[in-house]
XYZ file of C-alpha atoms in Angstrom:
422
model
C -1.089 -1.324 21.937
C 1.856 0.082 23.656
C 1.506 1.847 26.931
C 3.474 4.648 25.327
C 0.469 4.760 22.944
C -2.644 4.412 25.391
C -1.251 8.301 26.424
C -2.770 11.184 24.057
C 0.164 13.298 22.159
C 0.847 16.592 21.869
C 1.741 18.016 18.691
C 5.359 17.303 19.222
C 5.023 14.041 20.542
C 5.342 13.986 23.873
C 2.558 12.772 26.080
C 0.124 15.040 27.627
C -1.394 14.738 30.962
C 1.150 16.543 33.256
C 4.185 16.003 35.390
C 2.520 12.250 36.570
C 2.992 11.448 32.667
C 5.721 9.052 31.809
C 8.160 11.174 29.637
C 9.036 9.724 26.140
C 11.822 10.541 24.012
C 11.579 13.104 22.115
C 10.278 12.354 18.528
C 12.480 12.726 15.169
C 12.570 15.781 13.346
C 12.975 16.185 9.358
C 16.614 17.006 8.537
C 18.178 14.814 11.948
C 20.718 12.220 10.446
C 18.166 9.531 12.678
C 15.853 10.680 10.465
C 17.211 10.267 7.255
C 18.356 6.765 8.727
C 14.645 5.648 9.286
C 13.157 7.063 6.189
C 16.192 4.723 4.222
C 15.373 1.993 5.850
C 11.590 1.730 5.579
C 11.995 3.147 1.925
C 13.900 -0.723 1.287
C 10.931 -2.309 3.231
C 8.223 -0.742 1.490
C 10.245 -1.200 -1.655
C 11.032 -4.932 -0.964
C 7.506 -5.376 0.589
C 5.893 -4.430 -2.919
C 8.008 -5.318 -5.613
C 7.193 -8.838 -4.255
C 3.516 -8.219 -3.702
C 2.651 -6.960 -7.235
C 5.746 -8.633 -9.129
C 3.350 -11.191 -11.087
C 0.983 -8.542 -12.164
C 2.915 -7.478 -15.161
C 3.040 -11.320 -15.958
C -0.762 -11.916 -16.061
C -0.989 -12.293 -19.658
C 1.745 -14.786 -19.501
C 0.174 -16.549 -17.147
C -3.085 -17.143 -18.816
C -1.150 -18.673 -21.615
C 1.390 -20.780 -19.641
C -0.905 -22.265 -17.870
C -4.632 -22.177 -20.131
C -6.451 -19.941 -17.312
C -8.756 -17.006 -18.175
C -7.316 -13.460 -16.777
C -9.779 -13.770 -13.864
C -8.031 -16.828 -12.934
C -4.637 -15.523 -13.641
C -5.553 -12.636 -11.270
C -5.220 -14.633 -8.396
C -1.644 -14.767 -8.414
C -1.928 -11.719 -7.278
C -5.163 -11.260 -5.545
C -4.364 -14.299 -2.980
C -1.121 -12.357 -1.864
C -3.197 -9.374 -1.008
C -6.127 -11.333 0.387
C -3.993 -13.038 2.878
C -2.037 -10.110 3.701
C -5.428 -8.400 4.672
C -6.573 -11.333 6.997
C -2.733 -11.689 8.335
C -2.754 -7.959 9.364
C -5.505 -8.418 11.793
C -3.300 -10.740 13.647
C -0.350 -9.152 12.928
C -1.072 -6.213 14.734
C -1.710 -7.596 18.046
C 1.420 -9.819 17.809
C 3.651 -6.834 17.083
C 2.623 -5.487 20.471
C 4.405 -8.227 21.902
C 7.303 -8.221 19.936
C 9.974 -5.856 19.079
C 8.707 -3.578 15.459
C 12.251 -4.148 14.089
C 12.225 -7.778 14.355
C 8.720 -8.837 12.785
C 9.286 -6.539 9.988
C 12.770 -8.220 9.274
C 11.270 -11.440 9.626
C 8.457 -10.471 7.420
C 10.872 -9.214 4.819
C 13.160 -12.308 4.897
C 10.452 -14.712 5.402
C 8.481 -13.646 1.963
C 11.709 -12.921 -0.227
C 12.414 -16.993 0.250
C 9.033 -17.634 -0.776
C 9.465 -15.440 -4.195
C 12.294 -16.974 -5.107
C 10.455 -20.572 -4.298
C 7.978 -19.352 -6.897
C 9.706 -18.764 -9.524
C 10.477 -22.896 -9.321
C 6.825 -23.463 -9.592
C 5.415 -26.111 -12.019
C 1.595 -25.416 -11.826
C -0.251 -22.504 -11.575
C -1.935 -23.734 -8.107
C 1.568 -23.536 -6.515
C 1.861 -20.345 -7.522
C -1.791 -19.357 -6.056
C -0.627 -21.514 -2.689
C 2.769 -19.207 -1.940
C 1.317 -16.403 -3.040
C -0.865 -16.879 -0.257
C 1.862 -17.515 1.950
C 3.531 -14.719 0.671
C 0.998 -12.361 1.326
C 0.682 -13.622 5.001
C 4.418 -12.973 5.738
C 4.360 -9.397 4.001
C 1.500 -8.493 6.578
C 3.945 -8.562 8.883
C 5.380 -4.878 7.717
C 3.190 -2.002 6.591
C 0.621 -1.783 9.560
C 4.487 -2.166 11.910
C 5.683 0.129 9.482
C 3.440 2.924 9.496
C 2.969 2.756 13.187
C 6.545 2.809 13.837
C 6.784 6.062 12.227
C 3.973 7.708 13.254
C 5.277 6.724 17.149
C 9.029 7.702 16.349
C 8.992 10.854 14.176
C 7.691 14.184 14.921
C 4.460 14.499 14.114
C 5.281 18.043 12.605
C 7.505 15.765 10.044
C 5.688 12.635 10.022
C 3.626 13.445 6.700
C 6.817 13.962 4.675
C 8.231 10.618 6.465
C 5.062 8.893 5.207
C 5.513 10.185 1.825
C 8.834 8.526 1.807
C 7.796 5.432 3.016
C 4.781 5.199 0.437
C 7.549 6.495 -2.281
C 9.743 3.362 -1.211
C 6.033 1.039 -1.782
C 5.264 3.055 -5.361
C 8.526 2.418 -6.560
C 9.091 -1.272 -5.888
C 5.842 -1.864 -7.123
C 6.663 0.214 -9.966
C 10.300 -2.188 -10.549
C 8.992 -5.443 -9.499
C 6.272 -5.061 -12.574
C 8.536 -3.640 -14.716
C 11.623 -5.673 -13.952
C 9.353 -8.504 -14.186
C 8.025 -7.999 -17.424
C 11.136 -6.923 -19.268
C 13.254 -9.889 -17.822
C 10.638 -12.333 -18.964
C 10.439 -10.707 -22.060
C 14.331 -11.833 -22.362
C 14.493 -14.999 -21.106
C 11.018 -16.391 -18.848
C 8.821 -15.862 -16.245
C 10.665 -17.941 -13.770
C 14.308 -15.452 -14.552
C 12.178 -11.990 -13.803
C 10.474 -13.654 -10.722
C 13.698 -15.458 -8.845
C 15.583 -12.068 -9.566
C 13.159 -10.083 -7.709
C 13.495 -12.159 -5.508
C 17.181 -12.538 -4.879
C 17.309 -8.270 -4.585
C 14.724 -8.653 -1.812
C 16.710 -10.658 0.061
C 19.633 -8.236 -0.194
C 17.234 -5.626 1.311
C 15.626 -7.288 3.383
C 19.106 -7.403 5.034
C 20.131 -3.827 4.946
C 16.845 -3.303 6.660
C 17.700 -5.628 9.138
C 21.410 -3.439 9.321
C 20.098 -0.231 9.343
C 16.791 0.433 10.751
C 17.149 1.576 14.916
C 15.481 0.079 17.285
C 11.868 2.064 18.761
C 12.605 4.348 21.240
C 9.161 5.181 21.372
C 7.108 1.766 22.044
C 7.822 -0.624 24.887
C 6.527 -4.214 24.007
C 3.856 -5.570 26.283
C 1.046 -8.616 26.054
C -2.077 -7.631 24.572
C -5.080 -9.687 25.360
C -7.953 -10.476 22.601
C -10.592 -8.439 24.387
C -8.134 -5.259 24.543
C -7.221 -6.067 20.794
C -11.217 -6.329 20.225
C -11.508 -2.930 21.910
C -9.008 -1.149 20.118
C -11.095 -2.233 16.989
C -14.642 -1.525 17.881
C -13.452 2.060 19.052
C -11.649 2.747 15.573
C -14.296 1.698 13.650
C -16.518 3.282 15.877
C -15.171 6.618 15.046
C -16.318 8.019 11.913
C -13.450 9.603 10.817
C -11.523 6.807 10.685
C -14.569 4.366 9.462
C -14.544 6.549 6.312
C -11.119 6.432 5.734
C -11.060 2.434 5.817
C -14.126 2.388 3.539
C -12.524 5.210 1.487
C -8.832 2.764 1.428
C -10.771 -0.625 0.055
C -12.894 1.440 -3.005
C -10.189 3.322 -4.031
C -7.364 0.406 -3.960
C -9.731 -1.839 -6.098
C -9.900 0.687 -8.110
C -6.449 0.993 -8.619
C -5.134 -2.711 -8.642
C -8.438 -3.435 -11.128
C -6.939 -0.495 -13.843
C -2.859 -2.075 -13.263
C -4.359 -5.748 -13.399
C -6.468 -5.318 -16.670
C -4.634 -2.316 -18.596
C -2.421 -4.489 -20.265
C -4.969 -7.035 -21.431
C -6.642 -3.843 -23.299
C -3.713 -2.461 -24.971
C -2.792 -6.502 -26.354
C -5.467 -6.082 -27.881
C -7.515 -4.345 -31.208
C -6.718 -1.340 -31.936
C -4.056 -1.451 -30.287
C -1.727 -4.041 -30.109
C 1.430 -3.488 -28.089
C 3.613 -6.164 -27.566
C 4.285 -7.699 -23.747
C 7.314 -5.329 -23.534
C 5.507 -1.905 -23.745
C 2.474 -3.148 -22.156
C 5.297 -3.495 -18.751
C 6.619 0.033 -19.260
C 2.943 1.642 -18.803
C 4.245 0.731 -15.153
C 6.732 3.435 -15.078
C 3.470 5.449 -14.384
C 4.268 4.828 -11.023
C 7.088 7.232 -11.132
C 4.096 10.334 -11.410
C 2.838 7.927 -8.266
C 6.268 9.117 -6.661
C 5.626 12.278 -7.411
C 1.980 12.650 -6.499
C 3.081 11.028 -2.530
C 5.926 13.362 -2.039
C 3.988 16.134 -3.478
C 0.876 15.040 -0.947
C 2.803 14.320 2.208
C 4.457 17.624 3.336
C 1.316 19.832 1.611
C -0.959 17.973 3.768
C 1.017 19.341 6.783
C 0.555 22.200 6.020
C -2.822 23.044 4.373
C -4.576 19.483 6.221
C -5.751 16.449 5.055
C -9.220 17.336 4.740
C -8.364 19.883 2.239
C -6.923 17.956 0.444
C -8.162 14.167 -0.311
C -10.953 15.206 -2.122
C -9.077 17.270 -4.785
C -6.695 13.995 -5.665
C -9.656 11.824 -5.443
C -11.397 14.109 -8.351
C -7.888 13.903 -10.218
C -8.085 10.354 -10.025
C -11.663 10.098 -11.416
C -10.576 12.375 -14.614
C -7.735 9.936 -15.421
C -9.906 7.089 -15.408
C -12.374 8.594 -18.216
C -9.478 9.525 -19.352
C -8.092 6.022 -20.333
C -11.142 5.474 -22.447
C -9.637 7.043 -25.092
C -8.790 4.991 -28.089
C -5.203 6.554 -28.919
C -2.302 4.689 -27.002
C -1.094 8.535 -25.616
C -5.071 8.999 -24.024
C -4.642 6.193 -22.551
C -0.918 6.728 -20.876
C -1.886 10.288 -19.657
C -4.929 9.156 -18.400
C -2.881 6.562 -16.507
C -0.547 9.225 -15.201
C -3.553 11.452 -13.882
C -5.295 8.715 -12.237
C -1.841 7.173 -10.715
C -0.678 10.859 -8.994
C -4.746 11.496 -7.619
C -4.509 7.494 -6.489
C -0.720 7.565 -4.603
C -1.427 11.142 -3.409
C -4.730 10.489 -1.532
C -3.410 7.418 -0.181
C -0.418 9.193 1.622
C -2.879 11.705 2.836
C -5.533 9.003 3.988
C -2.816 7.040 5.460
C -0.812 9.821 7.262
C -4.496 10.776 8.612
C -4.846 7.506 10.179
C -1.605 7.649 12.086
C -2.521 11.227 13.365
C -6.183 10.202 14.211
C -5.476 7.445 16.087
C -4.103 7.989 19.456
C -4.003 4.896 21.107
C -4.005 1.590 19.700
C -1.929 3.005 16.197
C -1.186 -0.626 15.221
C -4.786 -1.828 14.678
C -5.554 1.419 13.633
C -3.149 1.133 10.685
C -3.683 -2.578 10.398
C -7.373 -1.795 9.535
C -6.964 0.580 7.057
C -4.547 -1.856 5.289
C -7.265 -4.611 5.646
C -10.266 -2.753 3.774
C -7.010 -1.696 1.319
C -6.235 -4.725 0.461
C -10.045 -6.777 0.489
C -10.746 -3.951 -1.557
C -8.028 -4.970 -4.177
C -8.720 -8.415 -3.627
C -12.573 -8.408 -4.238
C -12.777 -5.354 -7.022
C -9.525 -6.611 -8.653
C -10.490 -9.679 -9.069
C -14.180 -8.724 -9.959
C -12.939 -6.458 -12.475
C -11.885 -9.550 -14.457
C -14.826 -10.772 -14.777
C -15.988 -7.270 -16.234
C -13.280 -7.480 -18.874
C -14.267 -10.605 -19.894
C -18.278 -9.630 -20.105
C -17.870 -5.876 -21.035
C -14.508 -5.429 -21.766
C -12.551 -2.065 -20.932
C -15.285 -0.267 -20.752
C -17.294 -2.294 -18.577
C -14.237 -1.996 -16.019
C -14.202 1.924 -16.269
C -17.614 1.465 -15.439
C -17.824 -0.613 -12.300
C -14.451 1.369 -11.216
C -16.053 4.906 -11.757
C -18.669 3.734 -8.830
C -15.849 2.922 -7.134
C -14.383 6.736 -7.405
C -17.348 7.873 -6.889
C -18.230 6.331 -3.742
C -14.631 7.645 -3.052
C -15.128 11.330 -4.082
C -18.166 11.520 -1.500
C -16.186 9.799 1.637
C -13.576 12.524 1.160
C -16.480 15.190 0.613
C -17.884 14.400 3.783
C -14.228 14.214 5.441
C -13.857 17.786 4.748
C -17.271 19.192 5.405
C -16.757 17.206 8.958
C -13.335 18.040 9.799
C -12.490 20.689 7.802
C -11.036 23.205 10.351
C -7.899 25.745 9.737
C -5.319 23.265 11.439
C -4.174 20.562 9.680
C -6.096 16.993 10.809
């Protein structure tokens, strides 16, 4: 990591240790124009970064009968992206320590937004597996940078509302690219929704490129394997941060599993809905929105340990929620289970950033690895559920899932609940 990082941080970001202690710039406060700058800027990454990521989920049931594949199958259109963004992040992370954070995140966002649009001229569904994959490696080249860019350059008194805008910027494109995706192929195909998504990409993956300033905060250096290595074993040694990476993977399966297979259960008896309205139950994401800027600046202020835990219960009721058999069961539950997801992930991920004071890349970079193996495996596990159990059966392997969740961020707060914020 950055020398800048290897120093502990006082609670307004400037390095402790005395008058021998190198003497950073002064982090960004909430309501500077710099700010508002940043928080634009990373909003179109996380936007572009996701609409991409996700932008064949909403197809799935196309998919299966383009090509003749079972949903399982199908699922890996979207599960190979995420896969290979897990196992790119853990190299990611040490490169970006060598690099400037601007440029591998505007490489990342270029890089993957020519590999949509190559997509959408695919003529087999293993070409669509292969660049997913390759997809999903370029992508990994932003949200570890991203979130460790803003937890070095803003204030750490504003950084939760900065995540919250950042995660915003992720919920919504993820939120578009499905329902863009679905609507335009409804229209005219597949191939339309997916090269459009990925021509608006491209145009943001060039404002980014415009817009975004340079770190003030981080001063590139060579980082060996064995430092990289240490940096690892230390945050996964720590318990706090072990939970939250174990508490990221169960509760993003989760999540991906329930978006994934929704829309195979509402095609179907009793009820029905055509391919259109199945792609508008992702406007849910908009109470996603909500629940992250909602999360971010009350978890400054009453701490993360506080909390998790509630959202995580909230999440839990919306998924027994959904196993109601009238269409508007369903949709709230889906709203109640999106806020608890989108909120405790803001929280969890905002906790990282503050836990973690040296070596913030890898720290983020882990949490995004057991994120996204977790919506690799349980996604695509959840398939296979459908297909055995049906609905049901996925409610039930996911509710272990919450579960599991529920009692990470229980023993979060008995451990680290204290009055200030962590």
């Amino acid at each position: 990591m950055a020398s800048t990082n290897s120093l502990p941080l006082s609670s307004g970001g400037a390095p402790a240790g005395g008058a021998c202690a190198p003497k950073l710039p002064v982090g960004v406060a909430r309501g500077t124009r710099e700010y508002a700058v940043i928080s634009r800027a990373l909003f179109f990454g996380g936007f572009s970064t996701f609409a991409q990521l996700y932008c064949m989920q909403s197809l799935l049931p196309l998919l299966t009968t383009t090509f003749g594949i079972s949903p399982a199958q199908a699922s890996w259109s979207v599960s190979a992206a995420t896969m290979m963004m897990a196992l790119g992040l853990l190299v990611t992370c040490v490169a970006a320590d060598r690099v400037s954070r601007k440029r591998m995140m505007t490489i990342a966002l270029l890089s993957s937004s020519v590999l949509t649009l190559a997509s959408a001229f695919s003529t087999n569904f293993e070409t669509i597996v292969i660049l997913a994959a390759l997809k999903g490696l370029a992508l990994s080249g932003l949200p570890a940078i991203a979130m460790a860019y803003l937890s070095e350059e803003i204030d750490q008194r504003s950084l939760g509302m900065s995540m919250g805008l950042y995660i915003g910027g992720n919920i919504l494109g993820g939120m578009v690219g499905r329902v863009m995706a679905a609507f335009v192929a409804d229209m005219f195909s597949w191939r339309v929704s997916v090269g459009l998504i990925g021509l608006v990409c491209l145009a943001m993956g060039l404002e980014f490129a415009r817009s975004l300033p340079h770190s003030r905060r981080f001063t590139p250096r060579q980082m060996t394997v064995r430092e990289a290595l240490g940096h690892a074993r230390r945050h996964l040694g720590d318990p706090a941060l072990l939970g939250l990476y174990l508490f990221a993977g169960l509760m993003m399966g989760s999540f991906v599993s329930v978006y994934n297979y929704l829309g195979f259960h509402l095609s179907a008896s009793p009820f029905h809905l055509p391919h259109a309205a199945i792609g508008a139950i992702f406007t849910m994401y908009l109470i996603g929105v909500a629940g992250s800027f909602i999360a971010g600046p009350l978890s400054d202020r009453v701490g993360r340990s506080r909390l998790l835990w509630v959202l995580v219960a909230l999440a839990m009721v919306g998924l027994f929620t959904m196993l109601s058999s009238q269409v508007l069961g369903v949709v709230i539950g889906l709203a109640i289970f999106t806020f608890g997801f989108f909120g405790a992930h803001t929280v969890a991920s905002s906790w990282v950033g503050r836990r973690a004071t040296e070596g913030r890349a890898i720290a983020s970079a882990l949490y995004l690895f057991f994120y996204y193996v977790g919506s690799s495996l349980l996604g695509s596990f959840s398939g296979v559920m459908l297909k055995s159990h049906g609905w049901h059966g996925v409610v039930a392997l996911l509710s272990v899932a919450v579960v599991l969740s529920l009692a990470v961020a229980i023993a979060m707060r008995r451990a680290y609940g204290t009055p200030q914020p962590v």
